[in-house]
C-alpha cells in the first residue's frame, strides 16, 4: 500500500507541477481608452424662404421710367469746380466730365442744363458773365466728347445761387462750379 500511496502522491505532484509549467498566460494589457467621438456639427440652417425676386429691369429702362426730378436727385451727373476768376476746365475735372459724357451718351434720352456759378466776390454783372463762360466751357467739353449739343443748354446764375454762405475760401470754392441739371427727356 505504500507503493500505491507513493504512486498517488507522485501522480498528484506531477499533475500539480504540470499545471504550473504549462503555457503562461500573457499579461493582461490595460483596456484601450474609449475612442474620442467628435461632437456632431450643428444642424444646417434651413434654406431661406423663397421670395419672388422683382423682375430685372435694366438701368436704361429704370431711368427712362423716372421723372427728370428723380434722376436729378439720384446724382447721376457730378459737378465740376473752377479756380478763382477762371473758366478753364481743370485737369482734375476732366475725368468728371468724361464720366458725365459717358452717362449722357448711355442715357441718350436725357436733356440737361449746364449751370455756371460763381462765389460772392465781384459785381452781379461780372459774375453773370463769368458764370456764362464756365457753363460754356463745360458744355463745349461735353460736346467734344460726343454729347449731342441739342440735348444741352447753358445758363449763368453768377453768384445768385450759392451752395455755401460763409465768407471763407473753402466755401467760395464750393460756389465756383458748373452744375448739371437734368431738365427733361427726349421722346
Short mmCIF file of C-alpha atoms in Angstrom, two decimals:
data_model
loop_
_atom_site.label_atom_id
_atom_site.label_comp_id
_atom_site.label_asym_id
_atom_site.label_seq_id
_atom_site.Cartn_x
_atom_site.Cartn_y
_atom_site.Cartn_z
CA UNK A 1 0.00 0.00 0.00
CA UNK A 2 2.79 2.19 0.48
CA UNK A 3 3.65 1.86 -3.08
CA UNK A 4 0.19 2.82 -4.04
CA UNK A 5 0.20 5.84 -1.82
CA UNK A 6 3.58 6.86 -3.12
CA UNK A 7 2.33 6.48 -6.68
CA UNK A 8 -0.75 8.57 -5.97
CA UNK A 9 1.34 11.24 -4.31
CA UNK A 10 3.80 11.18 -7.16
CA UNK A 11 1.00 11.45 -9.68
CA UNK A 12 -0.59 14.33 -7.80
CA UNK A 13 2.75 16.15 -7.58
CA UNK A 14 3.33 15.62 -11.29
CA UNK A 15 -0.08 16.91 -12.15
CA UNK A 16 0.43 19.93 -9.93
CA UNK A 17 3.82 20.63 -11.47
CA UNK A 18 2.43 20.20 -14.98
CA UNK A 19 -0.20 22.83 -14.29
CA UNK A 20 2.49 25.17 -13.04
CA UNK A 21 4.72 24.53 -16.04
CA UNK A 22 2.03 24.89 -18.65
CA UNK A 23 1.83 27.76 -21.09
CA UNK A 24 1.85 31.06 -19.34
CA UNK A 25 -0.95 33.49 -19.97
CA UNK A 26 0.22 36.79 -21.41
CA UNK A 27 -0.03 39.69 -19.02
CA UNK A 28 -3.33 41.45 -19.25
CA UNK A 29 -2.96 44.78 -21.07
CA UNK A 30 -4.82 47.74 -19.70
CA UNK A 31 -8.02 48.35 -21.59
CA UNK A 32 -7.69 50.75 -24.57
CA UNK A 33 -9.18 54.15 -23.93
CA UNK A 34 -12.56 54.70 -25.48
CA UNK A 35 -12.26 56.44 -28.85
CA UNK A 36 -12.96 60.17 -28.81
CA UNK A 37 -16.06 60.88 -30.80
CA UNK A 38 -16.12 64.42 -32.22
CA UNK A 39 -19.13 66.49 -31.41
CA UNK A 40 -21.77 66.42 -34.06
CA UNK A 41 -21.78 69.63 -36.12
CA UNK A 42 -24.75 71.87 -35.55
CA UNK A 43 -27.58 71.26 -37.96
CA UNK A 44 -27.50 73.29 -41.14
CA UNK A 45 -29.73 76.34 -41.11
CA UNK A 46 -32.93 75.94 -43.02
CA UNK A 47 -32.84 77.34 -46.55
CA UNK A 48 -34.11 80.90 -46.81
CA UNK A 49 -37.71 81.27 -47.69
CA UNK A 50 -38.12 81.76 -51.38
CA UNK A 51 -39.32 85.19 -52.22
CA UNK A 52 -40.23 86.29 -55.62
CA UNK A 53 -37.36 88.38 -56.96
CA UNK A 54 -38.52 91.57 -58.58
CA UNK A 55 -38.22 91.40 -62.31
CA UNK A 56 -34.87 92.62 -63.54
CA UNK A 57 -35.22 95.97 -65.23
CA UNK A 58 -32.17 97.27 -66.97
CA UNK A 59 -30.84 100.62 -65.83
CA UNK A 60 -31.78 102.31 -69.10
CA UNK A 61 -35.44 101.34 -68.71
CA UNK A 62 -35.37 102.20 -64.99
CA UNK A 63 -34.08 105.73 -65.63
CA UNK A 64 -36.38 106.13 -68.60
CA UNK A 65 -39.33 105.49 -66.28
CA UNK A 66 -38.13 108.02 -63.68
CA UNK A 67 -39.04 111.69 -63.72
CA UNK A 68 -36.39 114.27 -64.51
CA UNK A 69 -36.52 115.42 -60.87
CA UNK A 70 -35.89 111.87 -59.61
CA UNK A 71 -32.96 111.43 -61.99
CA UNK A 72 -31.56 114.79 -60.87
CA UNK A 73 -31.77 113.74 -57.21
CA UNK A 74 -30.06 110.40 -57.95
CA UNK A 75 -26.72 112.16 -58.51
CA UNK A 76 -26.14 110.74 -61.97
CA UNK A 77 -24.11 113.79 -63.04
CA UNK A 78 -21.35 115.29 -60.91
CA UNK A 79 -20.38 118.94 -60.59
CA UNK A 80 -17.04 120.40 -61.60
CA UNK A 81 -15.22 123.30 -59.95
CA UNK A 82 -13.18 126.28 -61.11
CA UNK A 83 -10.31 128.37 -59.82
CA UNK A 84 -10.96 131.94 -58.68
CA UNK A 85 -11.83 134.25 -61.57
CA UNK A 86 -11.25 131.47 -64.15
CA UNK A 87 -13.42 129.50 -66.56
CA UNK A 88 -10.87 126.91 -67.73
CA UNK A 89 -11.58 123.23 -67.07
CA UNK A 90 -9.11 121.90 -64.50
CA UNK A 91 -7.27 118.65 -65.24
CA UNK A 92 -8.86 117.05 -62.17
CA UNK A 93 -12.34 117.82 -63.54
CA UNK A 94 -11.77 116.34 -67.00
CA UNK A 95 -12.38 112.84 -65.57
CA UNK A 96 -15.66 114.02 -64.05
CA UNK A 97 -16.76 115.49 -67.38
CA UNK A 98 -15.73 112.27 -69.16
CA UNK A 99 -17.94 110.26 -66.76
CA UNK A 100 -20.79 112.73 -67.22
CA UNK A 101 -20.43 112.44 -71.01
CA UNK A 102 -20.50 108.64 -70.81
CA UNK A 103 -23.71 108.78 -68.76
CA UNK A 104 -25.31 111.25 -71.15
CA UNK A 105 -24.40 109.10 -74.15
CA UNK A 106 -25.63 105.94 -72.43
CA UNK A 107 -28.91 107.55 -71.37
CA UNK A 108 -29.46 109.22 -74.71
CA UNK A 109 -32.92 110.46 -73.77
CA UNK A 110 -31.74 112.96 -71.12
CA UNK A 111 -31.80 116.71 -71.60
CA UNK A 112 -29.66 118.84 -69.31
CA UNK A 113 -28.88 122.42 -68.43
CA UNK A 114 -25.27 123.28 -67.66
CA UNK A 115 -25.38 125.92 -64.93
CA UNK A 116 -22.47 128.31 -64.35
CA UNK A 117 -21.99 129.55 -60.76
CA UNK A 118 -19.58 131.94 -59.02
CA UNK A 119 -18.63 132.90 -55.50
CA UNK A 120 -19.90 136.10 -53.88
CA UNK A 121 -16.93 138.29 -54.79
CA UNK A 122 -17.36 140.66 -57.73
CA UNK A 123 -20.29 142.52 -59.18
CA UNK A 124 -23.51 140.89 -60.29
CA UNK A 125 -22.76 141.68 -63.95
CA UNK A 126 -19.19 140.38 -63.77
CA UNK A 127 -20.26 137.13 -62.09
CA UNK A 128 -23.08 136.55 -64.60
CA UNK A 129 -20.53 136.83 -67.44
CA UNK A 130 -18.05 134.57 -65.61
CA UNK A 131 -20.79 132.02 -64.89
CA UNK A 132 -21.70 132.02 -68.59
CA UNK A 133 -18.06 131.35 -69.58
CA UNK A 134 -17.94 128.47 -67.05
CA UNK A 135 -21.14 126.87 -68.29
CA UNK A 136 -19.97 127.25 -71.91
CA UNK A 137 -16.59 125.66 -71.12
CA UNK A 138 -18.29 122.60 -69.60
CA UNK A 139 -20.86 122.48 -72.44
CA UNK A 140 -18.15 122.66 -75.12
CA UNK A 141 -16.12 119.94 -73.41
CA UNK A 142 -19.15 117.62 -73.29
CA UNK A 143 -19.82 118.29 -76.99
CA UNK A 144 -16.17 117.48 -77.76
CA UNK A 145 -16.71 114.12 -76.03
CA UNK A 146 -19.68 113.29 -78.27
CA UNK A 147 -22.71 114.51 -76.32
CA UNK A 148 -25.22 115.98 -78.81
CA UNK A 149 -25.45 119.77 -78.41
CA UNK A 150 -29.21 119.73 -79.00
CA UNK A 151 -29.74 117.91 -75.69
CA UNK A 152 -27.98 120.60 -73.64
CA UNK A 153 -28.37 124.28 -72.89
CA UNK A 154 -26.43 126.68 -70.68
CA UNK A 155 -27.40 129.23 -68.08
CA UNK A 156 -25.45 131.50 -65.74
CA UNK A 157 -26.59 132.18 -62.21
CA UNK A 158 -23.50 134.19 -61.32
CA UNK A 159 -23.39 134.49 -57.54
CA UNK A 160 -27.17 134.28 -57.07
CA UNK A 161 -27.48 130.55 -56.17
CA UNK A 162 -24.67 129.70 -53.73
CA UNK A 163 -24.42 126.29 -52.07
CA UNK A 164 -22.41 127.78 -49.20
CA UNK A 165 -22.96 131.14 -47.49
CA UNK A 166 -19.78 131.61 -45.43
CA UNK A 167 -17.13 134.14 -46.42
CA UNK A 168 -14.25 131.62 -46.47
CA UNK A 169 -12.06 130.27 -49.25
CA UNK A 170 -13.42 126.76 -48.66
CA UNK A 171 -16.97 127.99 -49.09
CA UNK A 172 -16.14 130.15 -52.11
CA UNK A 173 -14.53 127.10 -53.79
CA UNK A 174 -17.81 125.17 -53.44
CA UNK A 175 -19.68 128.01 -55.16
CA UNK A 176 -17.31 128.26 -58.19
CA UNK A 177 -18.85 125.41 -60.12
CA UNK A 178 -20.71 124.07 -63.13
CA UNK A 179 -23.77 122.11 -62.10
CA UNK A 180 -25.53 119.69 -64.47
CA UNK A 181 -29.30 119.68 -64.00
CA UNK A 182 -31.49 117.05 -65.66
CA UNK A 183 -34.29 119.15 -67.11
CA UNK A 184 -36.21 116.68 -69.23
CA UNK A 185 -36.24 113.74 -71.60
CA UNK A 186 -36.47 113.34 -75.34
CA UNK A 187 -39.36 111.38 -76.75
#
